[in-house]
Amino acid sequence: MKQAMESKNFTATLLVDQTPEQVFNAVKNVRGWWSENIEGGTENLNDVFKYHYEDIHRTKIKLIEVLPNKKIVWYVMENRFNFTKDQEEWTGDQMIFEITEKGGHTQLQFTQVGLVPDYECYEICFSSWNHYILDSLQSLITTGKGLPTIKEGKSLSS
């Protein structure tokens, strides 16, 4: 019989000198750090937005908790990858952005509850979230400019 193991949800944490309010506002600016290919609201409770990357990934996300300068929780309503057998991966997952003060700094901990090593997309999702959280979102918070995926059809020079 297989031992029950605690699932290891994906987590990424960063520590910055900016205020909790600055971190909170950056997280809400999803087009500024994740992708310019987002339609819908990304800031308020019950906002629903759609994300897509070419024909590879499409998802629909609802903001189910918004505590100013402390926490944002996204709920994945629908999701589809074109590279996984299981079309339900991510569906029902929650993405939690928790903001806390730590020794004069602000800590942001991102957790995708449900994104576990058993997932077919785990390796790709792991490296993608590390880029978007630890590189792009951190850059948006600390410099005012993130590294989001550019709008489809837009060239880097435009």
Tab-separated table of N, CA and C in Angstrom:
chain	number	residue	atom	x	y	z
A	1	MET	N	0.849	-1.190	0.000
A	1	MET	CA	0.000	0.000	0.000
A	1	MET	C	0.888	1.245	0.000
A	2	LYS	N	0.486	2.208	-0.811
A	2	LYS	CA	1.244	3.433	-0.952
A	2	LYS	C	0.988	4.356	0.247
A	3	GLN	N	2.059	4.925	0.779
A	3	GLN	CA	1.911	5.863	1.897
A	3	GLN	C	1.337	7.179	1.390
A	4	ALA	N	0.419	7.745	2.137
A	4	ALA	CA	-0.111	9.057	1.768
A	4	ALA	C	0.962	10.103	2.050
A	5	MET	N	1.278	10.856	1.046
A	5	MET	CA	2.272	11.920	1.216
A	5	MET	C	1.572	13.261	1.111
A	6	GLU	N	2.054	14.221	1.875
A	6	GLU	CA	1.502	15.562	1.774
A	6	GLU	C	1.869	16.106	0.411
A	7	SER	N	0.881	16.679	-0.297
A	7	SER	CA	1.210	17.218	-1.614
A	7	SER	C	2.123	18.412	-1.462
A	8	LYS	N	3.031	18.513	-2.399
A	8	LYS	CA	3.986	19.609	-2.387
A	8	LYS	C	3.536	20.617	-3.434
A	9	ASN	N	2.740	21.588	-2.998
A	9	ASN	CA	2.282	22.633	-3.905
A	9	ASN	C	3.446	23.526	-4.301
A	10	PHE	N	3.370	24.094	-5.503
A	10	PHE	CA	4.424	24.985	-5.967
A	10	PHE	C	4.398	26.286	-5.175
A	11	THR	N	5.570	26.728	-4.715
A	11	THR	CA	5.705	27.978	-3.972
A	11	THR	C	6.940	28.727	-4.449
A	12	ALA	N	6.826	30.039	-4.548
A	12	ALA	CA	7.970	30.913	-4.831
A	12	ALA	C	7.863	32.109	-3.889
A	13	THR	N	8.985	32.496	-3.315
A	13	THR	CA	8.985	33.572	-2.321
A	13	THR	C	10.030	34.615	-2.693
A	14	LEU	N	9.672	35.882	-2.525
A	14	LEU	CA	10.657	36.936	-2.719
A	14	LEU	C	10.560	37.953	-1.596
A	15	LEU	N	11.667	38.621	-1.363
A	15	LEU	CA	11.788	39.612	-0.294
A	15	LEU	C	12.269	40.901	-0.937
A	16	VAL	N	11.528	41.995	-0.718
A	16	VAL	CA	11.869	43.272	-1.351
A	16	VAL	C	11.850	44.392	-0.322
A	17	ASP	N	12.412	45.530	-0.701
A	17	ASP	CA	12.440	46.699	0.189
A	17	ASP	C	11.179	47.550	0.071
A	18	GLN	N	10.351	47.291	-0.946
A	18	GLN	CA	9.151	48.089	-1.155
A	18	GLN	C	8.091	47.765	-0.096
A	19	THR	N	7.100	48.651	0.006
A	19	THR	CA	6.045	48.500	1.017
A	19	THR	C	5.059	47.400	0.609
A	20	PRO	N	4.303	46.872	1.581
A	20	PRO	CA	3.248	45.916	1.248
A	20	PRO	C	2.277	46.492	0.212
A	21	GLU	N	1.976	47.783	0.288
A	21	GLU	CA	1.065	48.403	-0.670
A	21	GLU	C	1.658	48.376	-2.083
A	22	GLN	N	2.935	48.652	-2.219
A	22	GLN	CA	3.584	48.609	-3.536
A	22	GLN	C	3.575	47.179	-4.094
A	23	VAL	N	3.823	46.197	-3.247
A	23	VAL	CA	3.816	44.796	-3.672
A	23	VAL	C	2.396	44.395	-4.100
A	24	PHE	N	1.406	44.751	-3.285
A	24	PHE	CA	0.007	44.451	-3.580
A	24	PHE	C	-0.402	45.039	-4.928
A	25	ASN	N	-0.057	46.303	-5.159
A	25	ASN	CA	-0.423	46.962	-6.417
A	25	ASN	C	0.270	46.314	-7.608
A	26	ALA	N	1.492	45.862	-7.437
A	26	ALA	CA	2.206	45.177	-8.524
A	26	ALA	C	1.546	43.841	-8.839
A	27	VAL	N	1.167	43.076	-7.812
A	27	VAL	CA	0.509	41.774	-8.037
A	27	VAL	C	-0.775	41.980	-8.844
A	28	LYS	N	-1.547	43.014	-8.509
A	28	LYS	CA	-2.811	43.278	-9.212
A	28	LYS	C	-2.587	43.670	-10.673
A	29	ASN	N	-1.415	44.183	-10.990
A	29	ASN	CA	-1.087	44.603	-12.359
A	29	ASN	C	-0.593	43.390	-13.152
A	30	VAL	N	-1.485	42.429	-13.361
A	30	VAL	CA	-1.121	41.137	-13.952
A	30	VAL	C	-0.548	41.296	-15.362
A	31	ARG	N	-1.059	42.279	-16.114
A	31	ARG	CA	-0.521	42.532	-17.459
A	31	ARG	C	0.908	43.065	-17.399
A	32	GLY	N	1.284	43.625	-16.264
A	32	GLY	CA	2.625	44.199	-16.108
A	32	GLY	C	3.702	43.185	-15.767
A	33	TRP	N	3.296	41.979	-15.331
A	33	TRP	CA	4.326	40.984	-14.972
A	33	TRP	C	4.076	39.594	-15.563
A	34	TRP	N	2.829	39.216	-15.871
A	34	TRP	CA	2.573	37.882	-16.411
A	34	TRP	C	2.450	37.940	-17.920
A	35	SER	N	1.416	38.639	-18.400
A	35	SER	CA	1.182	38.642	-19.836
A	35	SER	C	0.302	39.811	-20.238
A	36	GLU	N	0.614	40.390	-21.390
A	36	GLU	CA	-0.255	41.412	-21.956
A	36	GLU	C	-1.475	40.775	-22.610
A	37	ASN	N	-1.484	39.437	-22.731
A	37	ASN	CA	-2.601	38.705	-23.348
A	37	ASN	C	-3.635	38.310	-22.293
A	38	ILE	N	-4.123	39.303	-21.568
A	38	ILE	CA	-5.113	39.071	-20.521
A	38	ILE	C	-6.301	39.977	-20.787
A	39	GLU	N	-7.494	39.395	-20.706
A	39	GLU	CA	-8.724	40.160	-20.895
A	39	GLU	C	-9.530	40.076	-19.619
A	40	GLY	N	-10.011	41.222	-19.155
A	40	GLY	CA	-10.856	41.251	-17.968
A	40	GLY	C	-10.146	41.902	-16.792
A	41	GLY	N	-10.894	42.079	-15.710
A	41	GLY	CA	-10.372	42.726	-14.517
A	41	GLY	C	-9.451	41.819	-13.724
A	42	THR	N	-8.418	42.407	-13.108
A	42	THR	CA	-7.431	41.624	-12.344
A	42	THR	C	-7.208	42.200	-10.948
A	43	GLU	N	-8.109	43.099	-10.497
A	43	GLU	CA	-7.825	43.814	-9.252
A	43	GLU	C	-8.820	43.596	-8.124
A	44	ASN	N	-10.099	43.408	-8.459
A	44	ASN	CA	-11.142	43.438	-7.429
A	44	ASN	C	-11.773	42.072	-7.177
A	45	LEU	N	-12.319	41.916	-5.981
A	45	LEU	CA	-13.011	40.689	-5.620
A	45	LEU	C	-14.057	40.358	-6.684
A	46	ASN	N	-14.098	39.097	-7.099
A	46	ASN	CA	-15.020	38.572	-8.108
A	46	ASN	C	-14.698	38.979	-9.542
A	47	ASP	N	-13.603	39.729	-9.770
A	47	ASP	CA	-13.151	39.974	-11.142
A	47	ASP	C	-12.819	38.627	-11.769
A	48	VAL	N	-13.064	38.503	-13.073
A	48	VAL	CA	-12.718	37.297	-13.821
A	48	VAL	C	-11.877	37.744	-15.008
A	49	PHE	N	-10.751	37.067	-15.206
A	49	PHE	CA	-9.940	37.389	-16.377
A	49	PHE	C	-9.551	36.118	-17.116
A	50	LYS	N	-9.294	36.300	-18.416
A	50	LYS	CA	-8.852	35.202	-19.269
A	50	LYS	C	-7.430	35.472	-19.703
A	51	TYR	N	-6.619	34.420	-19.672
A	51	TYR	CA	-5.227	34.475	-20.110
A	51	TYR	C	-5.068	33.476	-21.243
A	52	HIS	N	-4.271	33.845	-22.244
A	52	HIS	CA	-3.919	32.842	-23.250
A	52	HIS	C	-2.502	33.084	-23.741
A	53	TYR	N	-1.872	31.988	-24.101
A	53	TYR	CA	-0.566	32.035	-24.736
A	53	TYR	C	-0.660	31.206	-25.999
A	54	GLU	N	-0.686	31.910	-27.140
A	54	GLU	CA	-0.852	31.261	-28.438
A	54	GLU	C	-1.978	30.232	-28.322
A	55	ASP	N	-1.784	29.034	-28.898
A	55	ASP	CA	-2.817	28.003	-28.708
A	55	ASP	C	-2.326	26.962	-27.699
A	56	ILE	N	-1.302	27.342	-26.922
A	56	ILE	CA	-0.659	26.409	-25.995
A	56	ILE	C	-1.361	26.376	-24.633
A	57	HIS	N	-1.779	27.541	-24.142
A	57	HIS	CA	-2.358	27.611	-22.799
A	57	HIS	C	-3.476	28.655	-22.778
A	58	ARG	N	-4.621	28.249	-22.264
A	58	ARG	CA	-5.748	29.157	-22.046
A	58	ARG	C	-6.305	28.881	-20.657
A	59	THR	N	-6.621	29.957	-19.927
A	59	THR	CA	-7.183	29.770	-18.601
A	59	THR	C	-8.134	30.914	-18.266
A	60	LYS	N	-9.071	30.622	-17.379
A	60	LYS	CA	-10.034	31.614	-16.903
A	60	LYS	C	-9.944	31.614	-15.381
A	61	ILE	N	-9.680	32.794	-14.804
A	61	ILE	CA	-9.371	32.910	-13.380
A	61	ILE	C	-10.284	33.938	-12.718
A	62	LYS	N	-10.724	33.623	-11.498
A	62	LYS	CA	-11.570	34.531	-10.721
A	62	LYS	C	-10.850	34.920	-9.438
A	63	LEU	N	-10.917	36.196	-9.078
A	63	LEU	CA	-10.352	36.656	-7.813
A	63	LEU	C	-11.365	36.346	-6.714
A	64	ILE	N	-11.007	35.428	-5.804
A	64	ILE	CA	-11.960	35.004	-4.771
A	64	ILE	C	-11.639	35.580	-3.399
A	65	GLU	N	-10.473	36.208	-3.265
A	65	GLU	CA	-10.130	36.875	-2.008
A	65	GLU	C	-9.180	38.021	-2.327
A	66	VAL	N	-9.499	39.208	-1.818
A	66	VAL	CA	-8.648	40.383	-2.014
A	66	VAL	C	-8.611	41.130	-0.682
A	67	LEU	N	-7.490	41.017	0.021
A	67	LEU	CA	-7.291	41.722	1.285
A	67	LEU	C	-6.186	42.744	1.035
A	68	PRO	N	-6.538	44.039	0.919
A	68	PRO	CA	-5.561	45.056	0.546
A	68	PRO	C	-4.250	44.950	1.330
A	69	ASN	N	-3.159	44.934	0.559
A	69	ASN	CA	-1.786	44.921	1.071
A	69	ASN	C	-1.416	43.660	1.854
A	70	LYS	N	-2.286	42.623	1.810
A	70	LYS	CA	-2.024	41.385	2.548
A	70	LYS	C	-2.133	40.121	1.693
A	71	LYS	N	-3.192	40.022	0.884
A	71	LYS	CA	-3.432	38.736	0.223
A	71	LYS	C	-4.351	38.890	-0.983
A	72	ILE	N	-4.042	38.107	-2.032
A	72	ILE	CA	-4.921	37.962	-3.194
A	72	ILE	C	-4.983	36.468	-3.492
A	73	VAL	N	-6.185	35.971	-3.747
A	73	VAL	CA	-6.347	34.564	-4.105
A	73	VAL	C	-7.112	34.475	-5.423
A	74	TRP	N	-6.507	33.742	-6.360
A	74	TRP	CA	-7.141	33.462	-7.644
A	74	TRP	C	-7.668	32.032	-7.617
A	75	TYR	N	-8.796	31.808	-8.281
A	75	TYR	CA	-9.366	30.478	-8.446
A	75	TYR	C	-9.430	30.180	-9.943
A	76	VAL	N	-8.882	29.029	-10.355
A	76	VAL	CA	-8.869	28.666	-11.768
A	76	VAL	C	-10.199	28.001	-12.120
A	77	MET	N	-11.015	28.720	-12.883
A	77	MET	CA	-12.339	28.237	-13.270
A	77	MET	C	-12.254	27.252	-14.436
A	78	GLU	N	-11.395	27.571	-15.398
A	78	GLU	CA	-11.213	26.725	-16.584
A	78	GLU	C	-9.741	26.777	-16.966
A	79	ASN	N	-9.259	25.707	-17.547
A	79	ASN	CA	-7.872	25.681	-18.005
A	79	ASN	C	-7.703	24.638	-19.101
A	80	ARG	N	-6.832	24.952	-20.045
A	80	ARG	CA	-6.499	23.994	-21.090
A	80	ARG	C	-5.063	24.213	-21.544
A	81	PHE	N	-4.302	23.146	-21.528
A	81	PHE	CA	-2.964	23.117	-22.124
A	81	PHE	C	-3.068	22.251	-23.366
A	82	ASN	N	-2.311	22.563	-24.412
A	82	ASN	CA	-2.360	21.701	-25.592
A	82	ASN	C	-1.296	20.608	-25.522
A	83	PHE	N	-0.564	20.526	-24.395
A	83	PHE	CA	0.520	19.549	-24.298
A	83	PHE	C	0.330	18.539	-23.171
A	84	THR	N	-0.853	18.521	-22.526
A	84	THR	CA	-1.090	17.543	-21.456
A	84	THR	C	-2.243	16.629	-21.843
A	85	LYS	N	-2.142	15.389	-21.420
A	85	LYS	CA	-3.250	14.450	-21.637
A	85	LYS	C	-4.430	14.831	-20.751
A	86	ASP	N	-4.122	15.188	-19.487
A	86	ASP	CA	-5.157	15.555	-18.525
A	86	ASP	C	-5.551	17.018	-18.743
A	87	GLN	N	-6.702	17.224	-19.338
A	87	GLN	CA	-7.161	18.588	-19.618
A	87	GLN	C	-7.692	19.297	-18.366
A	88	GLU	N	-7.702	18.621	-17.240
A	88	GLU	CA	-8.187	19.235	-16.000
A	88	GLU	C	-7.064	19.841	-15.161
A	89	GLU	N	-5.797	19.658	-15.572
A	89	GLU	CA	-4.719	20.250	-14.782
A	89	GLU	C	-4.963	21.752	-14.638
A	90	TRP	N	-4.767	22.236	-13.441
A	90	TRP	CA	-4.981	23.618	-13.015
A	90	TRP	C	-6.435	23.897	-12.671
A	91	THR	N	-7.403	23.255	-13.329
A	91	THR	CA	-8.804	23.567	-13.055
A	91	THR	C	-9.103	23.263	-11.585
A	92	GLY	N	-9.625	24.262	-10.879
A	92	GLY	CA	-9.910	24.126	-9.453
A	92	GLY	C	-8.754	24.532	-8.558
A	93	ASP	N	-7.581	24.779	-9.135
A	93	ASP	CA	-6.431	25.226	-8.342
A	93	ASP	C	-6.659	26.651	-7.832
A	94	GLN	N	-5.914	26.989	-6.790
A	94	GLN	CA	-5.891	28.365	-6.299
A	94	GLN	C	-4.460	28.877	-6.353
A	95	MET	N	-4.316	30.133	-6.760
A	95	MET	CA	-3.034	30.820	-6.709
A	95	MET	C	-3.152	31.844	-5.592
A	96	ILE	N	-2.269	31.733	-4.606
A	96	ILE	CA	-2.346	32.581	-3.421
A	96	ILE	C	-1.107	33.473	-3.360
A	97	PHE	N	-1.342	34.767	-3.284
A	97	PHE	CA	-0.274	35.754	-3.125
A	97	PHE	C	-0.405	36.299	-1.708
A	98	GLU	N	0.565	35.950	-0.829
A	98	GLU	CA	0.512	36.403	0.564
A	98	GLU	C	1.632	37.396	0.807
A	99	ILE	N	1.257	38.561	1.352
A	99	ILE	CA	2.200	39.649	1.583
A	99	ILE	C	2.346	39.848	3.084
A	100	THR	N	3.588	39.770	3.565
A	100	THR	CA	3.845	39.961	4.994
A	100	THR	C	5.089	40.825	5.167
A	101	GLU	N	5.174	41.453	6.334
A	101	GLU	CA	6.374	42.225	6.650
A	101	GLU	C	7.349	41.307	7.373
A	102	LYS	N	8.606	41.356	6.959
A	102	LYS	CA	9.654	40.520	7.559
A	102	LYS	C	10.889	41.374	7.795
A	103	GLY	N	11.129	41.723	9.034
A	103	GLY	CA	12.356	42.438	9.400
A	103	GLY	C	12.650	43.668	8.566
A	104	GLY	N	11.657	44.537	8.408
A	104	GLY	CA	11.870	45.769	7.662
A	104	GLY	C	11.751	45.612	6.151
A	105	HIS	N	11.461	44.411	5.683
A	105	HIS	CA	11.270	44.143	4.259
A	105	HIS	C	9.841	43.636	4.053
A	106	THR	N	9.465	43.488	2.804
A	106	THR	CA	8.156	42.911	2.473
A	106	THR	C	8.387	41.581	1.784
A	107	GLN	N	7.724	40.550	2.286
A	107	GLN	CA	7.824	39.217	1.674
A	107	GLN	C	6.546	38.940	0.895
A	108	LEU	N	6.745	38.431	-0.312
A	108	LEU	CA	5.633	37.946	-1.115
A	108	LEU	C	5.832	36.453	-1.291
A	109	GLN	N	4.835	35.687	-0.859
A	109	GLN	CA	4.879	34.236	-1.091
A	109	GLN	C	3.749	33.887	-2.034
A	110	PHE	N	4.119	33.272	-3.168
A	110	PHE	CA	3.155	32.805	-4.155
A	110	PHE	C	3.058	31.296	-4.020
A	111	THR	N	1.837	30.782	-3.924
A	111	THR	CA	1.613	29.338	-3.878
A	111	THR	C	0.513	28.987	-4.861
A	112	GLN	N	0.764	27.983	-5.697
A	112	GLN	CA	-0.325	27.442	-6.509
A	112	GLN	C	-0.752	26.149	-5.851
A	113	VAL	N	-1.883	26.210	-5.139
A	113	VAL	CA	-2.415	25.043	-4.445
A	113	VAL	C	-2.994	24.112	-5.504
A	114	GLY	N	-2.396	22.957	-5.638
A	114	GLY	CA	-2.828	21.987	-6.642
A	114	GLY	C	-1.755	21.711	-7.682
A	115	LEU	N	-0.815	22.649	-7.844
A	115	LEU	CA	0.286	22.412	-8.786
A	115	LEU	C	1.340	21.601	-8.044
A	116	VAL	N	1.331	20.307	-8.296
A	116	VAL	CA	2.196	19.377	-7.576
A	116	VAL	C	3.074	18.621	-8.583
A	117	PRO	N	4.179	18.023	-8.111
A	117	PRO	CA	5.087	17.326	-9.023
A	117	PRO	C	4.440	16.237	-9.874
A	118	ASP	N	3.275	15.698	-9.460
A	118	ASP	CA	2.590	14.678	-10.255
A	118	ASP	C	1.995	15.254	-11.540
A	119	TYR	N	1.778	16.544	-11.582
A	119	TYR	CA	1.179	17.172	-12.757
A	119	TYR	C	2.073	16.987	-13.975
A	120	GLU	N	1.444	16.732	-15.119
A	120	GLU	CA	2.163	16.626	-16.380
A	120	GLU	C	2.863	17.944	-16.709
A	121	CYS	N	2.229	19.066	-16.389
A	121	CYS	CA	2.787	20.375	-16.734
A	121	CYS	C	3.781	20.866	-15.692
A	122	TYR	N	4.049	20.087	-14.632
A	122	TYR	CA	4.788	20.631	-13.487
A	122	TYR	C	6.126	21.264	-13.864
A	123	GLU	N	6.944	20.574	-14.650
A	123	GLU	CA	8.266	21.122	-14.975
A	123	GLU	C	8.157	22.437	-15.732
A	124	ILE	N	7.277	22.469	-16.729
A	124	ILE	CA	7.094	23.696	-17.510
A	124	ILE	C	6.489	24.788	-16.627
A	125	CYS	N	5.474	24.438	-15.846
A	125	CYS	CA	4.824	25.416	-14.972
A	125	CYS	C	5.787	25.915	-13.899
A	126	PHE	N	6.611	25.010	-13.363
A	126	PHE	CA	7.603	25.359	-12.352
A	126	PHE	C	8.546	26.429	-12.893
A	127	SER	N	9.122	26.186	-14.065
A	127	SER	CA	10.081	27.155	-14.596
A	127	SER	C	9.377	28.436	-15.029
A	128	SER	N	8.151	28.324	-15.547
A	128	SER	CA	7.408	29.520	-15.949
A	128	SER	C	7.064	30.390	-14.745
A	129	TRP	N	6.501	29.785	-13.687
A	129	TRP	CA	6.169	30.580	-12.499
A	129	TRP	C	7.422	31.170	-11.862
A	130	ASN	N	8.514	30.412	-11.818
A	130	ASN	CA	9.751	30.981	-11.270
A	130	ASN	C	10.148	32.229	-12.048
A	131	HIS	N	10.038	32.172	-13.382
A	131	HIS	CA	10.348	33.351	-14.191
A	131	HIS	C	9.382	34.494	-13.884
A	132	TYR	N	8.080	34.209	-13.940
A	132	TYR	CA	7.104	35.288	-13.783
A	132	TYR	C	7.094	35.888	-12.381
A	133	ILE	N	7.299	35.078	-11.349
A	133	ILE	CA	7.281	35.600	-9.977
A	133	ILE	C	8.647	36.166	-9.590
A	134	LEU	N	9.696	35.332	-9.720
A	134	LEU	CA	11.012	35.719	-9.205
A	134	LEU	C	11.753	36.704	-10.105
A	135	ASP	N	11.453	36.715	-11.399
A	135	ASP	CA	12.109	37.664	-12.300
A	135	ASP	C	11.172	38.830	-12.630
A	136	SER	N	10.052	38.516	-13.283
A	136	SER	CA	9.181	39.564	-13.814
A	136	SER	C	8.453	40.361	-12.727
A	137	LEU	N	7.768	39.677	-11.813
A	137	LEU	CA	7.034	40.392	-10.758
A	137	LEU	C	8.012	41.123	-9.845
A	138	GLN	N	9.121	40.482	-9.509
A	138	GLN	CA	10.114	41.153	-8.667
A	138	GLN	C	10.635	42.410	-9.359
A	139	SER	N	10.867	42.339	-10.664
A	139	SER	CA	11.326	43.498	-11.419
A	139	SER	C	10.260	44.600	-11.430
A	140	LEU	N	8.996	44.219	-11.615
A	140	LEU	CA	7.916	45.207	-11.587
A	140	LEU	C	7.870	45.904	-10.230
A	141	ILE	N	8.006	45.132	-9.157
A	141	ILE	CA	7.956	45.695	-7.808
A	141	ILE	C	9.148	46.628	-7.574
A	142	THR	N	10.345	46.195	-7.953
A	142	THR	CA	11.556	46.938	-7.579
A	142	THR	C	11.959	48.032	-8.571
A	143	THR	N	11.568	47.896	-9.851
A	143	THR	CA	11.987	48.887	-10.851
A	143	THR	C	10.813	49.578	-11.536
A	144	GLY	N	9.594	49.049	-11.333
A	144	GLY	CA	8.434	49.621	-12.004
A	144	GLY	C	8.199	49.029	-13.390
A	145	LYS	N	9.069	48.104	-13.819
A	145	LYS	CA	8.911	47.488	-15.139
A	145	LYS	C	9.097	45.979	-15.014
A	146	GLY	N	8.043	45.234	-15.391
A	146	GLY	CA	8.108	43.780	-15.368
A	146	GLY	C	8.558	43.229	-16.711
A	147	LEU	N	8.537	41.904	-16.822
A	147	LEU	CA	8.955	41.207	-18.044
A	147	LEU	C	7.826	40.297	-18.531
A	148	PRO	N	6.637	40.870	-18.786
A	148	PRO	CA	5.512	40.027	-19.176
A	148	PRO	C	5.665	39.513	-20.607
A	149	THR	N	4.899	38.484	-20.940
A	149	THR	CA	4.784	38.048	-22.320
A	149	THR	C	4.121	39.187	-23.084
A	150	ILE	N	4.711	39.572	-24.213
A	150	ILE	CA	4.151	40.703	-24.958
A	150	ILE	C	2.879	40.297	-25.693
A	151	LYS	N	2.065	41.295	-25.987
A	151	LYS	CA	0.793	41.085	-26.685
A	151	LYS	C	1.048	40.386	-28.011
A	152	GLU	N	0.270	39.335	-28.278
A	152	GLU	CA	0.438	38.613	-29.540
A	152	GLU	C	0.203	39.559	-30.708
A	153	GLY	N	1.085	39.454	-31.712
A	153	GLY	CA	0.989	40.315	-32.873
A	153	GLY	C	1.765	41.606	-32.722
A	154	LYS	N	2.294	41.856	-31.532
A	154	LYS	CA	3.072	43.062	-31.274
A	154	LYS	C	4.551	42.689	-31.340
A	155	SER	N	5.342	43.473	-32.023
A	155	SER	CA	6.774	43.165	-32.081
A	155	SER	C	7.461	43.796	-30.881
A	156	LEU	N	8.650	43.314	-30.574
A	156	LEU	CA	9.396	43.845	-29.431
A	156	LEU	C	9.694	45.332	-29.609
A	157	SER	N	9.829	45.789	-30.848
A	157	SER	CA	10.186	47.194	-31.072
A	157	SER	C	8.992	48.134	-31.033
A	158	SER	N	7.759	47.596	-31.082
A	158	SER	CA	6.599	48.511	-31.113
A	158	SER	C	6.132	48.908	-29.736
